[in-house]
Amino acid sequence: MNVETLIYAYLAICLAMIVFNCVCIVVFRRQDRLLKRRSTRLADDIKEQIQLIQAGGLVSEDHQKFLCRKLRRIGNLMAFDETLDRLLHQTPEPTWVYIKKIRPVFTQVAAENRYHGSMQQAYFAYVLCKYRILSGRAVPLIMELMMRLLEEPSLYCRENALQTIYSTGDCGCVVRALRRVDENGYFHHAKLLTDGLLTFTGNHQQLAQMLWKQFEAFSVSMQVVILDYIRFSGTVWNDEILPLLSDEDRDDELRFSCIRYFGKHPDMRAYPILLTFLEHPGNHRWEYAAICATALASYPGERTVLALKRAMNHSSWYIRFNASRSLESFHLTYEDLGDVMDGRDRYAREILQYQMDLQQAKKEQEAVPV
C-alpha cells in the first residue's frame, strides 16, 4: 500500500468521524429540547396537583393514571425526575407532600416493568431512592424487582438497587439483599457496601443483630463489611467480636477489622492482644502490627507509650508512621519522648518531629479567626 492510499484512507476516517460527531450533536440537542418540553408540561400538571393538595384535596385519579401511562417510558421518567428536582428547589415542602401522595403510581409502574435493559431499570431504582418512594415501607412487588437487579453484572445497577433497599428501613430486606450480593459472585467493593449500610434509614441496632445472627453464613469478604458497618454505626458488640480477634483460625482481613473495631471501641480485654501483635508479631503479617499501632491510640498509658516507642524503630515505614501518630495523640512532652528524640534512629526522630509539627500547625490554623 503506497503513501497516497494511506492518506486517502486517513482522510476518509477523519471525514467519517466529523459526520458522526455532527449527527450526535443534532440528536443530543433534539433529545434535550424534547426533554425540556416534556418537563415543562409535567411541571404545569404537578403544580396544579400541588395547589389542589394545599387546598385540602387529594391528587386526582386522572393525574395518577396519566403518570402510570407516561412513566412507563424512560424518556418521560427522566423528564419527571428533572421536573421534581427543580420543584424541590423552588417549593420543597409542598413537593415532598405531592411525592408522598403519588407513591402508589410507582408500584403500578414496577408491576408493568416496561423498561428495557439493566441501565434503564437501574435508573428507575435511582429515582425510587432519590425521592424516598419506599421510605418506611418495603413494597413486595418492588422489592422483588430490586432483588433481581442485584443479580445483574452491572455495578451501577446493583448499587442503585441496594440504595433503594436501604431507603426502605426494612432490616429483613437488607439482610436478604446482602445474601443475594454475596452469593451472585460479582465483585462489589466493600467500601460501597459499608457506606451504603450506614445510610440505612431503619434501626441500626436491629439490623446489626439480624446480620450477626447470620454472620457465619456470609463469606469472609462480607463478614468484613458487617464488622466495618458495626464499627461505624455506633453499636457496641465487644463481647461478640472479642472471640474473633483471639481466633487464630480466622482470616487475616477479618481480624484486621476486629483490631480496627477495638481501636474505635476500647476494651481492656482486647488490650493485651493488641500489645502482643505490636511487640511480638511472630508469624503474623506485618499489617497486624501496623494496624495495632493505630488502634493503641485509644489505650493511653505508660505500657502503651513504651510499646509505641519501640515500634518507632521497626523496619516497616507503616508501623513507624502509625506509631508516631499514636504517640503524638497522647500530647506527651519533649522529656517524655526524649529517648526517641535524642536516640540514634534519625528516621524515628524526624517522623515523630514531623507529626508534632503537623499538629502544631493545625492548632495554629484553627486559632486564626475566620
Coordinates of C-alpha atoms in Angstrom, one line a residue, residues 59 92 177 220 254 315:
V59 CA -54.2 14.1 43.9
P92 CA -39.6 21.8 48.8
A177 CA -30.1 -8.3 49.7
V220 CA -15.3 -13.6 54.6
L254 CA -11.4 -10.3 59.4
S315 CA 11.9 -1.7 59.7

